[in-house]
mmCIF file of C-alpha atoms in Angstrom:
data_model
loop_
_atom_site.group_PDB
_atom_site.id
_atom_site.type_symbol
_atom_site.label_atom_id
_atom_site.label_comp_id
_atom_site.label_asym_id
_atom_site.label_seq_id
_atom_site.Cartn_x
_atom_site.Cartn_y
_atom_site.Cartn_z
ATOM 1 C CA MET W 1 -7.082 8.153 16.005
ATOM 2 C CA VAL W 2 -4.696 5.583 14.535
ATOM 3 C CA ALA W 3 -6.274 3.194 11.993
ATOM 4 C CA LYS W 4 -9.833 4.375 12.572
ATOM 5 C CA THR W 5 -10.722 2.202 9.612
ATOM 6 C CA PRO W 6 -8.815 -0.770 8.190
ATOM 7 C CA PRO W 7 -5.567 0.433 6.582
ATOM 8 C CA MET W 8 -5.446 0.302 2.781
ATOM 9 C CA GLY W 9 -2.207 0.315 0.854
ATOM 10 C CA TRP W 10 0.578 -1.559 -0.963
ATOM 11 C CA ASN W 11 3.390 -3.794 0.210
ATOM 12 C CA SER W 12 6.395 -4.814 -1.849
ATOM 13 C CA TRP W 13 6.694 -8.479 -0.723
ATOM 14 C CA ASP W 14 4.398 -10.368 -3.089
ATOM 15 C CA CYS W 15 6.105 -9.110 -6.233
ATOM 16 C CA TYR W 16 9.680 -8.298 -5.121
ATOM 17 C CA GLY W 17 10.413 -10.337 -2.019
ATOM 18 C CA ALA W 18 13.415 -8.925 -0.177
ATOM 19 C CA ALA W 19 14.836 -7.296 -3.301
ATOM 20 C CA VAL W 20 12.707 -4.204 -3.804
ATOM 21 C CA THR W 21 14.534 -0.988 -4.684
ATOM 22 C CA GLU W 22 13.850 2.694 -4.296
ATOM 23 C CA ASP W 23 12.880 3.248 -7.932
ATOM 24 C CA ILE W 24 10.246 0.505 -7.719
ATOM 25 C CA VAL W 25 8.809 1.946 -4.504
ATOM 26 C CA ARG W 26 8.644 5.446 -5.983
ATOM 27 C CA ALA W 27 6.957 4.140 -9.170
ATOM 28 C CA ASN W 28 4.249 2.316 -7.195
ATOM 29 C CA ALA W 29 3.771 5.400 -5.000
ATOM 30 C CA ARG W 30 3.209 7.560 -8.073
ATOM 31 C CA PHE W 31 0.755 5.058 -9.448
ATOM 32 C CA MET W 32 -1.220 4.955 -6.219
ATOM 33 C CA ALA W 33 -1.292 8.741 -5.956
ATOM 34 C CA GLU W 34 -2.497 9.169 -9.513
ATOM 35 C CA ASN W 35 -4.968 6.296 -9.669
ATOM 36 C CA LEU W 36 -5.986 4.921 -6.261
ATOM 37 C CA LYS W 37 -5.611 7.615 -3.585
ATOM 38 C CA GLN W 38 -9.082 9.006 -4.289
ATOM 39 C CA TYR W 39 -10.583 5.615 -3.335
ATOM 40 C CA GLY W 40 -8.860 5.482 0.065
ATOM 41 C CA TRP W 41 -5.576 3.742 -0.711
ATOM 42 C CA GLU W 42 -2.784 5.517 1.125
ATOM 43 C CA TYR W 43 0.070 3.332 2.576
ATOM 44 C CA ILE W 44 3.290 2.478 0.703
ATOM 45 C CA VAL W 45 5.147 -0.194 2.658
ATOM 46 C CA VAL W 46 8.728 -1.423 2.048
ATOM 47 C CA ASP W 47 8.900 -5.043 3.132
ATOM 48 C CA ILE W 48 11.700 -7.167 4.560
ATOM 49 C CA GLN W 49 15.491 -6.698 4.382
ATOM 50 C CA TRP W 50 15.745 -3.150 3.080
ATOM 51 C CA TYR W 51 18.988 -3.177 5.080
ATOM 52 C CA GLU W 52 20.511 -6.087 3.100
ATOM 53 C CA PRO W 53 22.719 -4.893 0.200
ATOM 54 C CA THR W 54 22.798 -8.213 -1.689
ATOM 55 C CA ALA W 55 19.120 -9.207 -1.479
ATOM 56 C CA GLU W 56 17.956 -10.471 -4.847
ATOM 57 C CA SER W 57 14.744 -12.468 -4.354
ATOM 58 C CA HIS W 58 12.419 -13.771 -1.630
ATOM 59 C CA TYR W 59 15.252 -16.050 -0.392
ATOM 60 C CA TYR W 60 17.484 -14.786 2.369
ATOM 61 C CA HIS W 61 21.273 -14.860 2.506
ATOM 62 C CA LYS W 62 22.034 -16.449 5.855
ATOM 63 C CA PHE W 63 24.215 -14.531 8.297
ATOM 64 C CA THR W 64 25.037 -11.902 5.704
ATOM 65 C CA GLU W 65 26.428 -8.480 6.613
ATOM 66 C CA LEU W 66 23.659 -5.934 7.223
ATOM 67 C CA CYS W 67 23.722 -2.125 7.112
ATOM 68 C CA MET W 68 23.709 -0.894 10.695
ATOM 69 C CA ASP W 69 24.499 2.279 12.607
ATOM 70 C CA GLU W 70 26.737 2.643 15.683
ATOM 71 C CA TYR W 71 23.717 2.089 17.996
ATOM 72 C CA SER W 72 22.695 -1.369 16.742
ATOM 73 C CA ARG W 73 19.938 -0.022 14.460
ATOM 74 C CA LEU W 74 19.537 -1.265 10.920
ATOM 75 C CA LEU W 75 19.727 1.242 8.057
ATOM 76 C CA PRO W 76 18.579 1.171 4.404
ATOM 77 C CA ALA W 77 21.148 -0.311 1.990
ATOM 78 C CA GLU W 78 22.386 2.668 0.007
ATOM 79 C CA ASN W 79 22.919 0.670 -3.179
ATOM 80 C CA ARG W 80 19.198 -0.157 -3.239
ATOM 81 C CA PHE W 81 17.892 3.071 -1.671
ATOM 82 C CA PRO W 82 20.287 5.773 -2.907
ATOM 83 C CA SER W 83 18.476 8.641 -1.237
ATOM 84 C CA SER W 84 19.336 7.144 2.150
ATOM 85 C CA ALA W 85 23.052 8.034 1.751
ATOM 86 C CA ASP W 86 24.871 10.296 4.165
ATOM 87 C CA GLY W 87 22.857 9.093 7.148
ATOM 88 C CA LYS W 88 19.518 10.263 5.813
ATOM 89 C CA GLY W 89 17.868 6.847 6.222
ATOM 90 C CA PHE W 90 14.376 6.595 4.805
ATOM 91 C CA ALA W 91 13.581 10.277 5.363
ATOM 92 C CA PRO W 92 13.966 11.331 1.690
ATOM 93 C CA LEU W 93 11.825 8.401 0.454
ATOM 94 C CA ALA W 94 9.206 9.068 3.129
ATOM 95 C CA ASP W 95 9.229 12.780 2.167
ATOM 96 C CA TYR W 96 8.582 11.834 -1.437
ATOM 97 C CA VAL W 97 5.700 9.527 -0.509
ATOM 98 C CA HIS W 98 4.248 12.229 1.725
ATOM 99 C CA SER W 99 4.557 14.774 -1.077
ATOM 100 C CA LEU W 100 2.158 12.607 -3.050
ATOM 101 C CA GLY W 101 -0.416 12.765 -0.265
ATOM 102 C CA LEU W 102 0.348 9.198 0.845
ATOM 103 C CA LYS W 103 1.803 7.545 3.939
ATOM 104 C CA PHE W 104 5.042 5.578 4.282
ATOM 105 C CA GLY W 105 5.655 2.268 6.016
ATOM 106 C CA ILE W 106 8.432 -0.238 6.638
ATOM 107 C CA HIS W 107 8.829 -3.852 7.678
ATOM 108 C CA ILE W 108 11.092 -4.835 10.590
ATOM 109 C CA MET W 109 11.965 -8.103 12.250
ATOM 110 C CA ARG W 110 11.328 -8.464 15.955
ATOM 111 C CA GLY W 111 14.468 -8.127 18.040
ATOM 112 C CA ILE W 112 18.017 -6.855 17.697
ATOM 113 C CA PRO W 113 20.487 -7.690 14.901
ATOM 114 C CA ARG W 114 22.651 -10.745 15.582
ATOM 115 C CA GLN W 115 25.612 -8.870 14.188
ATOM 116 C CA ALA W 116 25.019 -6.139 16.799
ATOM 117 C CA ALA W 117 25.100 -8.766 19.543
ATOM 118 C CA HIS W 118 28.208 -10.426 18.086
ATOM 119 C CA GLN W 119 29.979 -7.047 17.791
ATOM 120 C CA ASN W 120 28.608 -5.963 21.142
ATOM 121 C CA THR W 121 27.664 -2.519 19.871
ATOM 122 C CA PRO W 122 26.086 0.179 22.054
ATOM 123 C CA VAL W 123 22.348 0.807 22.538
ATOM 124 C CA LEU W 124 21.318 4.460 22.467
ATOM 125 C CA GLY W 125 19.995 5.828 25.749
ATOM 126 C CA THR W 126 21.542 3.238 28.024
ATOM 127 C CA SER W 127 24.886 1.893 29.182
ATOM 128 C CA GLN W 128 23.822 -1.595 28.186
ATOM 129 C CA THR W 129 25.038 -3.163 24.937
ATOM 130 C CA ALA W 130 23.327 -5.229 22.253
ATOM 131 C CA ARG W 131 24.820 -8.472 23.606
ATOM 132 C CA GLU W 132 23.472 -7.743 27.087
ATOM 133 C CA ILE W 133 19.864 -7.314 25.998
ATOM 134 C CA ALA W 134 19.788 -9.963 23.251
ATOM 135 C CA ALA W 135 17.810 -13.113 23.943
ATOM 136 C CA GLN W 136 20.120 -15.403 21.963
ATOM 137 C CA SER W 137 17.849 -18.430 22.364
ATOM 138 C CA SER W 138 14.985 -16.521 20.832
ATOM 139 C CA ILE W 139 15.490 -16.776 17.065
ATOM 140 C CA CYS W 140 13.390 -16.787 13.934
ATOM 141 C CA ASP W 141 13.184 -20.163 12.257
ATOM 142 C CA TRP W 142 13.182 -18.745 8.739
ATOM 143 C CA ASN W 143 15.496 -15.722 8.894
ATOM 144 C CA THR W 144 18.926 -15.312 10.513
ATOM 145 C CA ASP W 145 18.990 -11.535 10.909
ATOM 146 C CA MET W 146 17.881 -11.129 14.497
ATOM 147 C CA TYR W 147 17.839 -12.295 18.077
ATOM 148 C CA GLY W 148 14.857 -11.545 20.246
ATOM 149 C CA VAL W 149 15.148 -8.911 22.946
ATOM 150 C CA ASP W 150 15.047 -9.964 26.589
ATOM 151 C CA CYS W 151 12.639 -7.373 27.914
ATOM 152 C CA SER W 152 13.462 -8.179 31.523
ATOM 153 C CA LYS W 153 16.934 -6.670 30.968
ATOM 154 C CA GLU W 154 17.847 -3.080 31.617
ATOM 155 C CA GLY W 155 18.257 -1.344 28.291
ATOM 156 C CA ALA W 156 15.683 -3.430 26.434
ATOM 157 C CA GLN W 157 13.047 -0.709 26.361
ATOM 158 C CA ALA W 158 15.735 1.873 25.519
ATOM 159 C CA TYR W 159 16.619 -0.186 22.428
ATOM 160 C CA TYR W 160 13.046 -0.248 21.123
ATOM 161 C CA ASP W 161 12.605 3.415 22.024
ATOM 162 C CA SER W 162 15.705 4.261 20.010
ATOM 163 C CA LEU W 163 14.359 2.343 17.016
ATOM 164 C CA PHE W 164 11.029 4.109 16.873
ATOM 165 C CA THR W 165 12.571 7.495 17.614
ATOM 166 C CA LEU W 166 14.687 6.898 14.527
ATOM 167 C CA TYR W 167 11.659 5.793 12.468
ATOM 168 C CA ALA W 168 9.737 8.860 13.620
ATOM 169 C CA SER W 169 12.614 11.078 12.469
ATOM 170 C CA TRP W 170 12.373 9.400 9.045
ATOM 171 C CA GLY W 171 8.626 10.055 8.863
ATOM 172 C CA VAL W 172 7.416 6.486 9.123
ATOM 173 C CA ASP W 173 3.641 6.048 9.420
ATOM 174 C CA PHE W 174 3.281 2.257 9.444
ATOM 175 C CA VAL W 175 5.463 -0.487 10.880
ATOM 176 C CA LYS W 176 4.970 -4.186 10.056
ATOM 177 C CA VAL W 177 6.730 -6.199 12.755
ATOM 178 C CA ASP W 178 7.571 -9.761 11.687
ATOM 179 C CA ASP W 179 8.321 -12.967 13.608
ATOM 180 C CA ILE W 180 6.044 -11.839 16.426
ATOM 181 C CA CYS W 181 2.386 -12.587 15.776
ATOM 182 C CA ARG W 182 2.334 -16.384 15.800
ATOM 183 C CA GLY W 183 4.468 -16.960 18.938
ATOM 184 C CA TYR W 184 3.315 -13.668 20.457
ATOM 185 C CA PRO W 185 5.991 -12.730 22.995
ATOM 186 C CA VAL W 186 3.861 -10.454 25.167
ATOM 187 C CA ALA W 187 6.732 -8.477 26.645
ATOM 188 C CA GLU W 188 8.142 -7.551 23.242
ATOM 189 C CA VAL W 189 4.696 -6.603 21.887
ATOM 190 C CA GLU W 190 4.218 -4.287 24.868
ATOM 191 C CA ALA W 191 7.723 -2.810 24.515
ATOM 192 C CA ILE W 192 7.147 -2.047 20.809
ATOM 193 C CA ALA W 193 3.728 -0.527 21.539
ATOM 194 C CA ALA W 194 5.256 1.632 24.299
ATOM 195 C CA ALA W 195 8.058 2.753 21.981
ATOM 196 C CA ILE W 196 5.491 3.889 19.406
ATOM 197 C CA ARG W 197 3.525 5.785 22.045
ATOM 198 C CA HIS W 198 6.662 7.608 23.171
ATOM 199 C CA CYS W 199 8.231 8.364 19.760
ATOM 200 C CA GLY W 200 6.198 11.471 19.016
ATOM 201 C CA ARG W 201 4.619 10.199 15.807
ATOM 202 C CA GLU W 202 1.509 8.185 15.153
ATOM 203 C CA MET W 203 2.223 4.810 13.521
ATOM 204 C CA VAL W 204 0.111 1.851 12.580
ATOM 205 C CA LEU W 205 1.405 -1.288 14.321
ATOM 206 C CA SER W 206 0.944 -4.444 12.207
ATOM 207 C CA LEU W 207 2.016 -7.915 13.451
ATOM 208 C CA SER W 208 3.047 -10.888 11.267
ATOM 209 C CA PRO W 209 3.003 -13.722 10.426
ATOM 210 C CA GLY W 210 -0.021 -15.703 11.539
ATOM 211 C CA PRO W 211 -1.995 -17.558 12.397
ATOM 212 C CA ALA W 212 -2.572 -15.282 15.362
ATOM 213 C CA ARG W 213 -3.691 -16.809 18.655
ATOM 214 C CA LEU W 214 -7.388 -16.360 19.431
ATOM 215 C CA ASP W 215 -6.630 -16.507 23.159
ATOM 216 C CA MET W 216 -4.543 -13.336 22.763
ATOM 217 C CA ALA W 217 -7.212 -11.381 20.830
ATOM 218 C CA GLU W 218 -7.988 -8.942 23.616
ATOM 219 C CA HIS W 219 -4.322 -8.183 24.196
ATOM 220 C CA MET W 220 -3.765 -7.565 20.475
ATOM 221 C CA LYS W 221 -6.774 -5.290 20.368
ATOM 222 C CA GLN W 222 -5.344 -3.260 23.233
ATOM 223 C CA TYR W 223 -1.747 -2.917 21.944
ATOM 224 C CA THR W 224 -1.830 -3.223 18.170
ATOM 225 C CA ASN W 225 -3.750 -2.110 15.085
ATOM 226 C CA MET W 226 -3.703 -5.217 12.879
ATOM 227 C CA TRP W 227 -2.518 -8.783 13.220
ATOM 228 C CA ARG W 228 -2.260 -11.602 10.752
ATOM 229 C CA ILE W 229 -4.822 -14.370 11.111
ATOM 230 C CA THR W 230 -2.980 -16.574 8.561
ATOM 231 C CA ASP W 231 0.515 -17.490 7.429
ATOM 232 C CA ASP W 232 1.558 -15.991 4.076
ATOM 233 C CA PHE W 233 -1.465 -15.939 1.805
ATOM 234 C CA TRP W 234 -0.927 -16.746 -1.862
ATOM 235 C CA ASP W 235 -3.039 -17.168 -4.950
ATOM 236 C CA ARG W 236 -4.272 -20.726 -4.370
ATOM 237 C CA TRP W 237 -7.949 -21.573 -3.997
ATOM 238 C CA GLU W 238 -7.372 -23.825 -0.997
ATOM 239 C CA LEU W 239 -5.922 -20.927 0.954
ATOM 240 C CA LEU W 240 -8.874 -18.696 0.072
ATOM 241 C CA TYR W 241 -11.304 -21.488 0.950
ATOM 242 C CA ASN W 242 -9.635 -21.904 4.343
ATOM 243 C CA MET W 243 -9.899 -18.188 5.011
ATOM 244 C CA PHE W 244 -13.642 -18.460 5.493
ATOM 245 C CA GLU W 245 -13.134 -20.492 8.638
ATOM 246 C CA ARG W 246 -10.538 -18.041 9.933
ATOM 247 C CA ALA W 247 -12.805 -15.092 9.132
ATOM 248 C CA GLU W 248 -15.648 -16.697 11.073
ATOM 249 C CA LYS W 249 -13.509 -17.018 14.174
ATOM 250 C CA TRP W 250 -12.043 -13.475 13.999
ATOM 251 C CA CYS W 251 -14.900 -11.324 12.707
ATOM 252 C CA ILE W 252 -16.065 -10.296 16.184
ATOM 253 C CA HIS W 253 -12.682 -8.682 16.861
ATOM 254 C CA SER W 254 -12.799 -5.971 14.184
ATOM 255 C CA GLY W 255 -13.532 -2.527 15.540
ATOM 256 C CA ILE W 256 -12.392 0.566 17.375
ATOM 257 C CA ALA W 257 -11.022 0.913 20.904
ATOM 258 C CA ALA W 258 -10.768 4.204 22.797
ATOM 259 C CA ASP W 259 -7.979 5.646 20.664
ATOM 260 C CA HIS W 260 -7.267 3.254 17.829
ATOM 261 C CA GLY W 261 -8.743 0.725 15.429
ATOM 262 C CA HIS W 262 -7.934 -2.972 15.652
ATOM 263 C CA TRP W 263 -8.334 -5.227 12.621
ATOM 264 C CA PRO W 264 -7.795 -8.964 12.036
ATOM 265 C CA ASP W 265 -5.567 -9.093 8.950
ATOM 266 C CA ALA W 266 -6.236 -11.727 6.255
ATOM 267 C CA ASP W 267 -2.912 -10.760 4.595
ATOM 268 C CA MET W 268 -2.047 -9.135 1.282
ATOM 269 C CA LEU W 269 -4.138 -9.291 -1.838
ATOM 270 C CA PRO W 270 -2.206 -11.317 -4.471
ATOM 271 C CA ILE W 271 -3.621 -9.488 -7.479
ATOM 272 C CA GLY W 272 -1.983 -8.258 -10.650
ATOM 273 C CA PRO W 273 1.695 -9.134 -11.315
ATOM 274 C CA ILE W 274 2.939 -11.143 -8.329
ATOM 275 C CA ASN W 275 4.946 -14.292 -7.447
ATOM 276 C CA GLN W 276 8.223 -12.459 -6.862
ATOM 277 C CA VAL W 277 9.390 -12.383 -10.443
ATOM 278 C CA TYR W 278 10.292 -9.348 -12.444
ATOM 279 C CA ASP W 279 7.993 -9.971 -15.403
ATOM 280 C CA LYS W 280 4.650 -8.201 -15.357
ATOM 281 C CA ALA W 281 3.241 -10.893 -17.649
ATOM 282 C CA ASN W 282 3.325 -13.307 -14.673
ATOM 283 C CA ARG W 283 -0.024 -12.621 -13.038
ATOM 284 C CA THR W 284 -2.069 -13.980 -10.178
ATOM 285 C CA ARG W 285 -3.289 -17.535 -10.552
ATOM 286 C CA PHE W 286 -6.669 -16.630 -9.052
ATOM 287 C CA THR W 287 -9.528 -16.568 -11.562
ATOM 288 C CA LYS W 288 -11.517 -13.380 -11.887
ATOM 289 C CA GLU W 289 -14.310 -14.929 -9.800
ATOM 290 C CA GLU W 290 -11.852 -15.944 -7.103
ATOM 291 C CA GLN W 291 -10.375 -12.429 -6.999
ATOM 292 C CA ARG W 292 -13.855 -10.938 -6.498
ATOM 293 C CA THR W 293 -14.581 -13.548 -3.842
ATOM 294 C CA MET W 294 -11.344 -12.629 -2.027
ATOM 295 C CA LEU W 295 -12.169 -8.918 -2.105
ATOM 296 C CA THR W 296 -15.733 -9.589 -1.002
ATOM 297 C CA LEU W 297 -14.635 -11.613 2.036
ATOM 298 C CA TRP W 298 -11.801 -9.235 3.011
ATOM 299 C CA SER W 299 -14.153 -6.252 2.726
ATOM 300 C CA ILE W 300 -17.046 -7.585 4.753
ATOM 301 C CA LEU W 301 -14.630 -8.901 7.390
ATOM 302 C CA ARG W 302 -13.061 -5.441 7.386
ATOM 303 C CA SER W 303 -9.594 -6.843 6.976
ATOM 304 C CA PRO W 304 -6.894 -4.335 6.049
ATOM 305 C CA LEU W 305 -6.587 -4.186 2.295
ATOM 306 C CA ILE W 306 -2.945 -4.331 1.300
ATOM 307 C CA ILE W 307 -2.184 -4.826 -2.389
ATOM 308 C CA GLY W 308 0.553 -7.367 -3.137
ATOM 309 C CA GLY W 309 1.020 -6.988 -6.873
ATOM 310 C CA ASP W 310 3.055 -4.428 -8.716
ATOM 311 C CA MET W 311 0.461 -1.706 -9.312
ATOM 312 C CA THR W 312 2.236 -0.294 -12.363
ATOM 313 C CA GLY W 313 1.324 -3.535 -14.148
ATOM 314 C CA PHE W 314 -2.419 -3.537 -13.323
ATOM 315 C CA ASP W 315 -4.819 -4.231 -16.150
ATOM 316 C CA ALA W 316 -8.398 -2.985 -16.461
ATOM 317 C CA PHE W 317 -9.888 -5.900 -14.506
ATOM 318 C CA THR W 318 -7.465 -5.496 -11.594
ATOM 319 C CA MET W 319 -8.190 -1.778 -11.545
ATOM 320 C CA SER W 320 -11.899 -2.584 -11.343
ATOM 321 C CA LEU W 321 -11.255 -4.550 -8.149
ATOM 322 C CA VAL W 322 -9.547 -1.693 -6.293
ATOM 323 C CA THR W 323 -11.477 1.357 -7.614
ATOM 324 C CA ASN W 324 -15.010 0.263 -6.709
ATOM 325 C CA PRO W 325 -16.338 2.938 -4.323
ATOM 326 C CA ALA W 326 -19.226 0.779 -3.167
ATOM 327 C CA LEU W 327 -16.792 -1.937 -2.131
ATOM 328 C CA ILE W 328 -14.597 0.530 -0.236
ATOM 329 C CA GLU W 329 -17.719 1.777 1.535
ATOM 330 C CA VAL W 330 -18.125 -1.703 3.009
ATOM 331 C CA VAL W 331 -14.538 -1.628 4.333
ATOM 332 C CA LYS W 332 -14.819 1.870 5.779
ATOM 333 C CA HIS W 333 -18.411 2.136 6.986
ATOM 334 C CA THR W 334 -19.875 -1.179 8.168
ATOM 335 C CA HIS W 335 -19.765 -3.116 11.387
ATOM 336 C CA SER W 336 -21.036 -6.327 13.035
ATOM 337 C CA ALA W 337 -19.953 -8.649 10.217
ATOM 338 C CA HIS W 338 -20.827 -12.301 10.732
ATOM 339 C CA PRO W 339 -21.704 -15.402 8.742
ATOM 340 C CA LEU W 340 -25.413 -16.117 8.345
ATOM 341 C CA TYR W 341 -24.890 -19.758 7.477
ATOM 342 C CA ARG W 342 -22.550 -22.215 5.754
ATOM 343 C CA LYS W 343 -23.994 -25.332 4.146
ATOM 344 C CA LYS W 344 -22.232 -28.241 2.512
ATOM 345 C CA ASP W 345 -23.864 -31.268 0.879
ATOM 346 C CA GLU W 346 -23.505 -33.541 -2.104
ATOM 347 C CA LYS W 347 -24.417 -30.625 -4.397
ATOM 348 C CA GLY W 348 -21.651 -28.340 -3.218
ATOM 349 C CA GLU W 349 -20.985 -25.712 -0.563
ATOM 350 C CA ILE W 350 -22.444 -22.232 -0.117
ATOM 351 C CA CYS W 351 -22.439 -19.545 2.558
ATOM 352 C CA ALA W 352 -23.694 -16.091 3.274
ATOM 353 C CA TRP W 353 -22.450 -13.178 5.425
ATOM 354 C CA SER W 354 -24.094 -10.038 6.720
ATOM 355 C CA ALA W 355 -22.907 -6.672 8.058
ATOM 356 C CA VAL W 356 -24.564 -3.377 8.957
ATOM 357 C CA TYR W 357 -23.770 0.069 7.497
ATOM 358 C CA GLU W 358 -23.409 3.024 9.819
ATOM 359 C CA ASN W 359 -26.737 4.402 8.577
ATOM 360 C CA GLY W 360 -28.559 1.103 9.228
ATOM 361 C CA ASP W 361 -28.497 -0.351 5.715
ATOM 362 C CA LEU W 362 -27.648 -4.045 5.374
ATOM 363 C CA CYS W 363 -24.730 -5.573 3.503
ATOM 364 C CA ILE W 364 -25.266 -9.166 2.297
ATOM 365 C CA ALA W 365 -22.500 -11.241 0.737
ATOM 366 C CA LEU W 366 -23.233 -14.560 -0.984
ATOM 367 C CA PHE W 367 -20.557 -17.159 -1.738
ATOM 368 C CA ASN W 368 -20.410 -20.346 -3.795
ATOM 369 C CA LEU W 369 -17.477 -22.344 -2.425
ATOM 370 C CA GLY W 370 -18.237 -25.389 -4.574
ATOM 371 C CA GLU W 371 -17.113 -26.612 -7.961
ATOM 372 C CA GLU W 372 -20.414 -26.249 -9.831
ATOM 373 C CA PRO W 373 -22.781 -23.301 -10.378
ATOM 374 C CA ALA W 374 -25.181 -22.984 -7.455
ATOM 375 C CA PRO W 375 -28.048 -20.800 -6.194
ATOM 376 C CA VAL W 376 -27.231 -18.973 -2.976
ATOM 377 C CA THR W 377 -29.836 -17.128 -0.905
ATOM 378 C CA ALA W 378 -30.148 -15.111 2.305
ATOM 379 C CA ILE W 379 -33.344 -14.641 4.341
ATOM 380 C CA LEU W 380 -34.156 -10.949 4.899
ATOM 381 C CA PRO W 381 -35.836 -9.325 7.936
ATOM 382 C CA PHE W 382 -39.519 -10.293 7.912
ATOM 383 C CA GLY W 383 -41.872 -7.658 6.574
ATOM 384 C CA ASP W 384 -39.210 -5.267 5.324
ATOM 385 C CA THR W 385 -38.807 -4.212 1.707
ATOM 386 C CA PHE W 386 -35.429 -3.056 0.477
ATOM 387 C CA THR W 387 -33.888 -1.268 -2.465
ATOM 388 C CA CYS W 388 -31.044 -3.520 -3.572
ATOM 389 C CA CYS W 389 -27.735 -2.275 -4.969
ATOM 390 C CA ASP W 390 -25.364 -4.826 -6.551
ATOM 391 C CA ILE W 391 -21.964 -3.717 -5.231
ATOM 392 C CA TRP W 392 -19.805 -5.425 -7.845
ATOM 393 C CA ASN W 393 -21.893 -4.260 -10.810
ATOM 394 C CA GLN W 394 -22.595 -0.902 -9.131
ATOM 395 C CA GLN W 395 -26.225 -1.161 -10.219
ATOM 396 C CA THR W 396 -29.473 -0.756 -8.316
ATOM 397 C CA VAL W 397 -31.846 -3.630 -9.005
ATOM 398 C CA SER W 398 -35.524 -3.994 -8.252
ATOM 399 C CA SER W 399 -36.703 -3.939 -4.627
ATOM 400 C CA VAL W 400 -36.518 -7.186 -2.684
ATOM 401 C CA GLN W 401 -38.473 -8.678 0.167
ATOM 402 C CA LYS W 402 -38.153 -11.839 2.305
ATOM 403 C CA GLU W 403 -35.205 -13.366 0.388
ATOM 404 C CA LEU W 404 -32.185 -12.288 -1.616
ATOM 405 C CA GLY W 405 -30.535 -14.739 -3.976
ATOM 406 C CA ALA W 406 -28.203 -15.214 -6.971
ATOM 407 C CA THR W 407 -26.926 -18.111 -8.978
ATOM 408 C CA LEU W 408 -23.178 -18.004 -8.679
ATOM 409 C CA PRO W 409 -20.406 -19.693 -10.674
ATOM 410 C CA PRO W 410 -17.854 -21.970 -8.971
ATOM 411 C CA HIS W 411 -15.773 -20.025 -6.392
ATOM 412 C CA GLY W 412 -17.936 -16.999 -7.151
ATOM 413 C CA SER W 413 -19.598 -14.329 -4.990
ATOM 414 C CA ALA W 414 -22.031 -11.459 -4.973
ATOM 415 C CA MET W 415 -22.482 -8.588 -2.553
ATOM 416 C CA PHE W 416 -25.405 -6.217 -2.075
ATOM 417 C CA ARG W 417 -26.359 -3.097 -0.193
ATOM 418 C CA LEU W 418 -29.978 -3.192 1.022
ATOM 419 C CA SER W 419 -31.689 0.078 1.944
ATOM 420 C CA PRO W 420 -35.106 -0.096 3.678
ATOM 421 C CA ILE W 421 -37.922 1.470 1.721
#
């Protein structure tokens, strides 16, 4: 089953933008294998413009020359990914990641390269050309690399099939498709999903950027594994605060279909060295309390957990966030997450969430969204007594009955596992 639980991994965007290189990817893969794999982290994902030789930051060079094969398919830039030379593509890098016991992923833009349409290059498996299947009025408003594909045209499915057959030959396990989630062109989503089904290799299908459309939730659950419920998420409290409302709307859509998992995606975790600079001293602007609150919400929502910072620069605190087995247990083995309440008054704002473990235990998360310390409580099932484990402190505290509470600092959180006695 593909994505039976929310995918957990690393993506290069937050720290390197479009400019990541093979040596950086390999270093982060080694770090994950040596330090995080045992906790469930497994995907290494190369983000946008790996086919752009001159990429140098998170800004894009408009209408620049891209690396492309004779069949309109983009290829890794050899100056940035040396092992891709001689037509090998990402196969050597994927082989290296697999040798570490991890899985390999890439980012792609929806559509077909504009330069393929302008050069009218062939499409593998059809007599149609790139120009004939390109939807030249369907363009991304922040990147000039691609046209959309007109899926009503003969050859459109053959193009997407050729892409994913190539990715399967490289050993790709995860594909993040961009410029597709917010507008949600149904025909292209279905063409991509069909291409994955036919390529001979299981791949996680991730859609970006958000916010995703709630009215398309059932379609996304049928055809994809994860979809962004927000635009790019960065280390600002107002974005984290707003995520509580998004999580409340989307929490009922986390789960498993007949043959795959489907997970609303709250976006990457901006922890450790981030902000697309090449100095590991430049760290997330989130406070420690805000980072715990972020991980608490993502975990009980069962959002995919995708690390955004350069893992090789993680300090002890950041490592404590991603190596907590009790936290990972929430991501992997709970269900039915929902908010218990959210209350705002002149004293501040608090809320509580609940989920259920597979064995029937309860997970309770408490949040202080205000600017002053505040007590936060949750009412427990009447008459039951529970052993209470503090997930962040990994300590079992005295048994509780009727009510569970904690006094939390501003922007702080707490999470507990309650086992009936």
